[in-house]
Amino acid sequence: MRALYRDHAGPLLGFVLHLVGGDRQRAEDVVQETLLRAWRHADQLDPNAGSLRPWLVTVARRIVIDGHRRAAARPPETD
């Protein structure tokens, strides 16, 4: 996990920052959730099959999309 974080967290954060419009806190949450999912599925990921970054980017993108869908499904907030 440490090697995964060291190798991929920085580039993944940059990618996610672009997806969330520069919201650093949201981007950090998405990266954390992405790496948590990688940890949960570590037995299914084969580090010898090539880079894990495409898988991580796909998971992060789907987390962001799900967040947008959740927000769109709620009625607008009022004062």
mmCIF file of N, CA and C in Angstrom:
data_model
loop_
_atom_site.group_PDB
_atom_site.id
_atom_site.type_symbol
_atom_site.label_atom_id
_atom_site.label_comp_id
_atom_site.label_asym_id
_atom_site.label_seq_id
_atom_site.Cartn_x
_atom_site.Cartn_y
_atom_site.Cartn_z
ATOM 1 N N MET A 1 0.826 -1.193 0.000
ATOM 2 C CA MET A 1 0.000 0.000 0.000
ATOM 3 C C MET A 1 0.868 1.253 0.000
ATOM 4 N N ARG A 2 1.930 1.218 0.757
ATOM 5 C CA ARG A 2 2.809 2.401 0.795
ATOM 6 C C ARG A 2 3.402 2.679 -0.587
ATOM 7 N N ALA A 3 3.825 1.619 -1.253
ATOM 8 C CA ALA A 3 4.394 1.790 -2.595
ATOM 9 C C ALA A 3 3.331 2.281 -3.567
ATOM 10 N N LEU A 4 2.117 1.764 -3.435
ATOM 11 C CA LEU A 4 1.016 2.203 -4.290
ATOM 12 C C LEU A 4 0.752 3.685 -4.083
ATOM 13 N N TYR A 5 0.693 4.109 -2.834
ATOM 14 C CA TYR A 5 0.466 5.519 -2.521
ATOM 15 C C TYR A 5 1.613 6.374 -3.044
ATOM 16 N N ARG A 6 2.829 5.934 -2.773
ATOM 17 C CA ARG A 6 4.010 6.700 -3.192
ATOM 18 C C ARG A 6 4.062 6.871 -4.710
ATOM 19 N N ASP A 7 3.733 5.814 -5.435
ATOM 20 C CA ASP A 7 3.862 5.843 -6.888
ATOM 21 C C ASP A 7 2.699 6.509 -7.607
ATOM 22 N N HIS A 8 1.503 6.482 -7.004
ATOM 23 C CA HIS A 8 0.332 6.891 -7.765
ATOM 24 C C HIS A 8 -0.493 8.030 -7.162
ATOM 25 N N ALA A 9 -0.345 8.321 -5.880
ATOM 26 C CA ALA A 9 -1.215 9.313 -5.246
ATOM 27 C C ALA A 9 -1.054 10.706 -5.859
ATOM 28 N N GLY A 10 0.173 11.128 -6.108
ATOM 29 C CA GLY A 10 0.403 12.461 -6.660
ATOM 30 C C GLY A 10 -0.222 12.656 -8.039
ATOM 31 N N PRO A 11 0.116 11.795 -9.000
ATOM 32 C CA PRO A 11 -0.492 11.935 -10.325
ATOM 33 C C PRO A 11 -2.016 11.760 -10.302
ATOM 34 N N LEU A 12 -2.487 10.864 -9.438
ATOM 35 C CA LEU A 12 -3.929 10.651 -9.327
ATOM 36 C C LEU A 12 -4.617 11.901 -8.777
ATOM 37 N N LEU A 13 -3.998 12.554 -7.805
ATOM 38 C CA LEU A 13 -4.559 13.789 -7.253
ATOM 39 C C LEU A 13 -4.645 14.863 -8.335
ATOM 40 N N GLY A 14 -3.620 14.991 -9.145
ATOM 41 C CA GLY A 14 -3.658 15.973 -10.229
ATOM 42 C C GLY A 14 -4.777 15.697 -11.217
ATOM 43 N N PHE A 15 -4.965 14.436 -11.546
ATOM 44 C CA PHE A 15 -6.040 14.047 -12.461
ATOM 45 C C PHE A 15 -7.404 14.361 -11.864
ATOM 46 N N VAL A 16 -7.590 13.990 -10.602
ATOM 47 C CA VAL A 16 -8.882 14.191 -9.955
ATOM 48 C C VAL A 16 -9.167 15.672 -9.724
ATOM 49 N N LEU A 17 -8.134 16.454 -9.421
ATOM 50 C CA LEU A 17 -8.327 17.900 -9.255
ATOM 51 C C LEU A 17 -8.961 18.508 -10.499
ATOM 52 N N HIS A 18 -8.526 18.053 -11.651
ATOM 53 C CA HIS A 18 -9.103 18.530 -12.908
ATOM 54 C C HIS A 18 -10.579 18.128 -13.010
ATOM 55 N N LEU A 19 -10.903 16.905 -12.588
ATOM 56 C CA LEU A 19 -12.281 16.422 -12.701
ATOM 57 C C LEU A 19 -13.247 17.146 -11.771
ATOM 58 N N VAL A 20 -12.752 17.575 -10.608
ATOM 59 C CA VAL A 20 -13.637 18.209 -9.620
ATOM 60 C C VAL A 20 -13.522 19.733 -9.653
ATOM 61 N N GLY A 21 -12.962 20.261 -10.693
ATOM 62 C CA GLY A 21 -12.907 21.704 -10.863
ATOM 63 C C GLY A 21 -12.010 22.419 -9.871
ATOM 64 N N GLY A 22 -10.950 21.759 -9.416
ATOM 65 C CA GLY A 22 -9.985 22.400 -8.531
ATOM 66 C C GLY A 22 -10.310 22.306 -7.047
ATOM 67 N N ASP A 23 -11.370 21.617 -6.682
ATOM 68 C CA ASP A 23 -11.746 21.455 -5.268
ATOM 69 C C ASP A 23 -10.797 20.444 -4.621
ATOM 70 N N ARG A 24 -9.762 20.960 -3.967
ATOM 71 C CA ARG A 24 -8.709 20.105 -3.435
ATOM 72 C C ARG A 24 -9.228 19.124 -2.373
ATOM 73 N N GLN A 25 -10.108 19.572 -1.501
ATOM 74 C CA GLN A 25 -10.634 18.694 -0.456
ATOM 75 C C GLN A 25 -11.403 17.526 -1.068
ATOM 76 N N ARG A 26 -12.237 17.824 -2.045
ATOM 77 C CA ARG A 26 -12.988 16.759 -2.730
ATOM 78 C C ARG A 26 -12.031 15.817 -3.459
ATOM 79 N N ALA A 27 -11.018 16.379 -4.103
ATOM 80 C CA ALA A 27 -10.048 15.556 -4.824
ATOM 81 C C ALA A 27 -9.302 14.628 -3.868
ATOM 82 N N GLU A 28 -8.909 15.133 -2.710
ATOM 83 C CA GLU A 28 -8.219 14.297 -1.734
ATOM 84 C C GLU A 28 -9.128 13.178 -1.235
ATOM 85 N N ASP A 29 -10.417 13.495 -1.038
ATOM 86 C CA ASP A 29 -11.368 12.460 -0.624
ATOM 87 C C ASP A 29 -11.500 11.371 -1.688
ATOM 88 N N VAL A 30 -11.542 11.777 -2.948
ATOM 89 C CA VAL A 30 -11.666 10.809 -4.046
ATOM 90 C C VAL A 30 -10.415 9.936 -4.126
ATOM 91 N N VAL A 31 -9.242 10.533 -3.995
ATOM 92 C CA VAL A 31 -7.997 9.757 -4.033
ATOM 93 C C VAL A 31 -7.963 8.777 -2.865
ATOM 94 N N GLN A 32 -8.371 9.232 -1.686
ATOM 95 C CA GLN A 32 -8.392 8.353 -0.522
ATOM 96 C C GLN A 32 -9.341 7.175 -0.754
ATOM 97 N N GLU A 33 -10.530 7.454 -1.275
ATOM 98 C CA GLU A 33 -11.499 6.382 -1.549
ATOM 99 C C GLU A 33 -10.968 5.432 -2.625
ATOM 100 N N THR A 34 -10.301 5.968 -3.623
ATOM 101 C CA THR A 34 -9.733 5.139 -4.691
ATOM 102 C C THR A 34 -8.680 4.185 -4.134
ATOM 103 N N LEU A 35 -7.786 4.705 -3.311
ATOM 104 C CA LEU A 35 -6.739 3.870 -2.740
ATOM 105 C C LEU A 35 -7.313 2.862 -1.744
ATOM 106 N N LEU A 36 -8.367 3.240 -1.061
ATOM 107 C CA LEU A 36 -9.040 2.302 -0.160
ATOM 108 C C LEU A 36 -9.643 1.145 -0.951
ATOM 109 N N ARG A 37 -10.248 1.459 -2.081
ATOM 110 C CA ARG A 37 -10.800 0.396 -2.929
ATOM 111 C C ARG A 37 -9.693 -0.497 -3.484
ATOM 112 N N ALA A 38 -8.555 0.091 -3.803
ATOM 113 C CA ALA A 38 -7.419 -0.720 -4.266
ATOM 114 C C ALA A 38 -6.964 -1.660 -3.151
ATOM 115 N N TRP A 39 -6.925 -1.171 -1.927
ATOM 116 C CA TRP A 39 -6.533 -2.006 -0.796
ATOM 117 C C TRP A 39 -7.530 -3.143 -0.587
ATOM 118 N N ARG A 40 -8.826 -2.811 -0.708
ATOM 119 C CA ARG A 40 -9.865 -3.832 -0.531
ATOM 120 C C ARG A 40 -9.814 -4.906 -1.616
ATOM 121 N N HIS A 41 -9.340 -4.538 -2.795
ATOM 122 C CA HIS A 41 -9.283 -5.479 -3.920
ATOM 123 C C HIS A 41 -7.842 -5.892 -4.248
ATOM 124 N N ALA A 42 -6.962 -5.776 -3.289
ATOM 125 C CA ALA A 42 -5.546 -6.074 -3.522
ATOM 126 C C ALA A 42 -5.332 -7.499 -4.029
ATOM 127 N N ASP A 43 -6.165 -8.422 -3.582
ATOM 128 C CA ASP A 43 -6.004 -9.808 -4.023
ATOM 129 C C ASP A 43 -6.368 -9.983 -5.495
ATOM 130 N N GLN A 44 -7.132 -9.063 -6.059
ATOM 131 C CA GLN A 44 -7.553 -9.154 -7.456
ATOM 132 C C GLN A 44 -6.641 -8.362 -8.388
ATOM 133 N N LEU A 45 -5.800 -7.500 -7.840
ATOM 134 C CA LEU A 45 -4.913 -6.676 -8.653
ATOM 135 C C LEU A 45 -3.571 -7.375 -8.810
ATOM 136 N N ASP A 46 -3.104 -7.452 -10.035
ATOM 137 C CA ASP A 46 -1.832 -8.107 -10.319
ATOM 138 C C ASP A 46 -0.794 -7.050 -10.680
ATOM 139 N N PRO A 47 0.113 -6.734 -9.748
ATOM 140 C CA PRO A 47 1.108 -5.702 -10.046
ATOM 141 C C PRO A 47 2.073 -6.094 -11.164
ATOM 142 N N ASN A 48 2.171 -7.374 -11.480
ATOM 143 C CA ASN A 48 3.055 -7.836 -12.544
ATOM 144 C C ASN A 48 2.420 -7.715 -13.927
ATOM 145 N N ALA A 49 1.118 -7.416 -13.969
ATOM 146 C CA ALA A 49 0.405 -7.319 -15.242
ATOM 147 C C ALA A 49 0.604 -5.963 -15.904
ATOM 148 N N GLY A 50 1.340 -5.094 -15.289
ATOM 149 C CA GLY A 50 1.550 -3.754 -15.824
ATOM 150 C C GLY A 50 1.191 -2.729 -14.777
ATOM 151 N N SER A 51 1.071 -1.514 -15.194
ATOM 152 C CA SER A 51 0.770 -0.429 -14.267
ATOM 153 C C SER A 51 -0.659 -0.535 -13.733
ATOM 154 N N LEU A 52 -0.807 -0.192 -12.474
ATOM 155 C CA LEU A 52 -2.138 -0.148 -11.861
ATOM 156 C C LEU A 52 -2.819 1.201 -12.090
ATOM 157 N N ARG A 53 -2.070 2.155 -12.623
ATOM 158 C CA ARG A 53 -2.625 3.501 -12.763
ATOM 159 C C ARG A 53 -3.891 3.557 -13.624
ATOM 160 N N PRO A 54 -3.984 2.842 -14.739
ATOM 161 C CA PRO A 54 -5.244 2.894 -15.499
ATOM 162 C C PRO A 54 -6.442 2.431 -14.669
ATOM 163 N N TRP A 55 -6.245 1.407 -13.860
ATOM 164 C CA TRP A 55 -7.326 0.933 -12.993
ATOM 165 C C TRP A 55 -7.678 2.003 -11.966
ATOM 166 N N LEU A 56 -6.662 2.616 -11.361
ATOM 167 C CA LEU A 56 -6.898 3.657 -10.359
ATOM 168 C C LEU A 56 -7.609 4.864 -10.961
ATOM 169 N N VAL A 57 -7.203 5.269 -12.147
ATOM 170 C CA VAL A 57 -7.829 6.416 -12.817
ATOM 171 C C VAL A 57 -9.291 6.109 -13.130
ATOM 172 N N THR A 58 -9.569 4.913 -13.580
ATOM 173 C CA THR A 58 -10.945 4.523 -13.881
ATOM 174 C C THR A 58 -11.805 4.547 -12.631
ATOM 175 N N VAL A 59 -11.299 4.002 -11.544
ATOM 176 C CA VAL A 59 -12.047 3.995 -10.289
ATOM 177 C C VAL A 59 -12.292 5.422 -9.811
ATOM 178 N N ALA A 60 -11.266 6.263 -9.844
ATOM 179 C CA ALA A 60 -11.415 7.653 -9.404
ATOM 180 C C ALA A 60 -12.443 8.393 -10.261
ATOM 181 N N ARG A 61 -12.374 8.201 -11.571
ATOM 182 C CA ARG A 61 -13.328 8.862 -12.462
ATOM 183 C C ARG A 61 -14.752 8.426 -12.143
ATOM 184 N N ARG A 62 -14.946 7.150 -11.874
ATOM 185 C CA ARG A 62 -16.289 6.651 -11.540
ATOM 186 C C ARG A 62 -16.780 7.183 -10.203
ATOM 187 N N ILE A 63 -15.882 7.362 -9.246
ATOM 188 C CA ILE A 63 -16.263 7.945 -7.955
ATOM 189 C C ILE A 63 -16.739 9.382 -8.159
ATOM 190 N N VAL A 64 -16.028 10.141 -8.974
ATOM 191 C CA VAL A 64 -16.428 11.528 -9.258
ATOM 192 C C VAL A 64 -17.782 11.557 -9.971
ATOM 193 N N ILE A 65 -17.959 10.701 -10.955
ATOM 194 C CA ILE A 65 -19.233 10.646 -11.690
ATOM 195 C C ILE A 65 -20.372 10.292 -10.748
ATOM 196 N N ASP A 66 -20.159 9.310 -9.881
ATOM 197 C CA ASP A 66 -21.196 8.935 -8.915
ATOM 198 C C ASP A 66 -21.546 10.100 -7.998
ATOM 199 N N GLY A 67 -20.541 10.875 -7.609
ATOM 200 C CA GLY A 67 -20.788 12.060 -6.774
ATOM 201 C C GLY A 67 -21.634 13.092 -7.489
ATOM 202 N N HIS A 68 -21.353 13.320 -8.769
ATOM 203 C CA HIS A 68 -22.152 14.263 -9.562
ATOM 204 C C HIS A 68 -23.586 13.757 -9.705
ATOM 205 N N ARG A 69 -23.752 12.484 -9.913
ATOM 206 C CA ARG A 69 -25.091 11.913 -10.056
ATOM 207 C C ARG A 69 -25.881 12.025 -8.753
ATOM 208 N N ARG A 70 -25.206 11.757 -7.627
ATOM 209 C CA ARG A 70 -25.882 11.896 -6.326
ATOM 210 C C ARG A 70 -26.356 13.321 -6.110
ATOM 211 N N ALA A 71 -25.495 14.278 -6.423
ATOM 212 C CA ALA A 71 -25.851 15.684 -6.231
ATOM 213 C C ALA A 71 -26.991 16.094 -7.157
ATOM 214 N N ALA A 72 -27.002 15.584 -8.369
ATOM 215 C CA ALA A 72 -28.055 15.937 -9.327
ATOM 216 C C ALA A 72 -29.390 15.301 -8.969
ATOM 217 N N ALA A 73 -29.368 14.196 -8.250
ATOM 218 C CA ALA A 73 -30.598 13.488 -7.903
ATOM 219 C C ALA A 73 -31.339 14.149 -6.743
ATOM 220 N N ARG A 74 -30.629 14.959 -5.963
ATOM 221 C CA ARG A 74 -31.260 15.631 -4.824
ATOM 222 C C ARG A 74 -31.972 16.892 -5.273
ATOM 223 N N PRO A 75 -33.064 17.232 -4.602
ATOM 224 C CA PRO A 75 -33.696 18.516 -4.921
ATOM 225 C C PRO A 75 -32.800 19.664 -4.481
ATOM 226 N N PRO A 76 -32.905 20.799 -5.131
ATOM 227 C CA PRO A 76 -32.042 21.931 -4.767
ATOM 228 C C PRO A 76 -32.305 22.373 -3.319
ATOM 229 N N GLU A 77 -31.245 22.766 -2.637
ATOM 230 C CA GLU A 77 -31.380 23.251 -1.262
ATOM 231 C C GLU A 77 -31.881 24.679 -1.269
ATOM 232 N N THR A 78 -32.666 25.006 -0.277
ATOM 233 C CA THR A 78 -33.189 26.369 -0.129
ATOM 234 C C THR A 78 -32.799 26.910 1.237
ATOM 235 N N ASP A 79 -32.840 28.222 1.354
ATOM 236 C CA ASP A 79 -32.521 28.869 2.653
ATOM 237 C C ASP A 79 -33.671 28.758 3.611
#
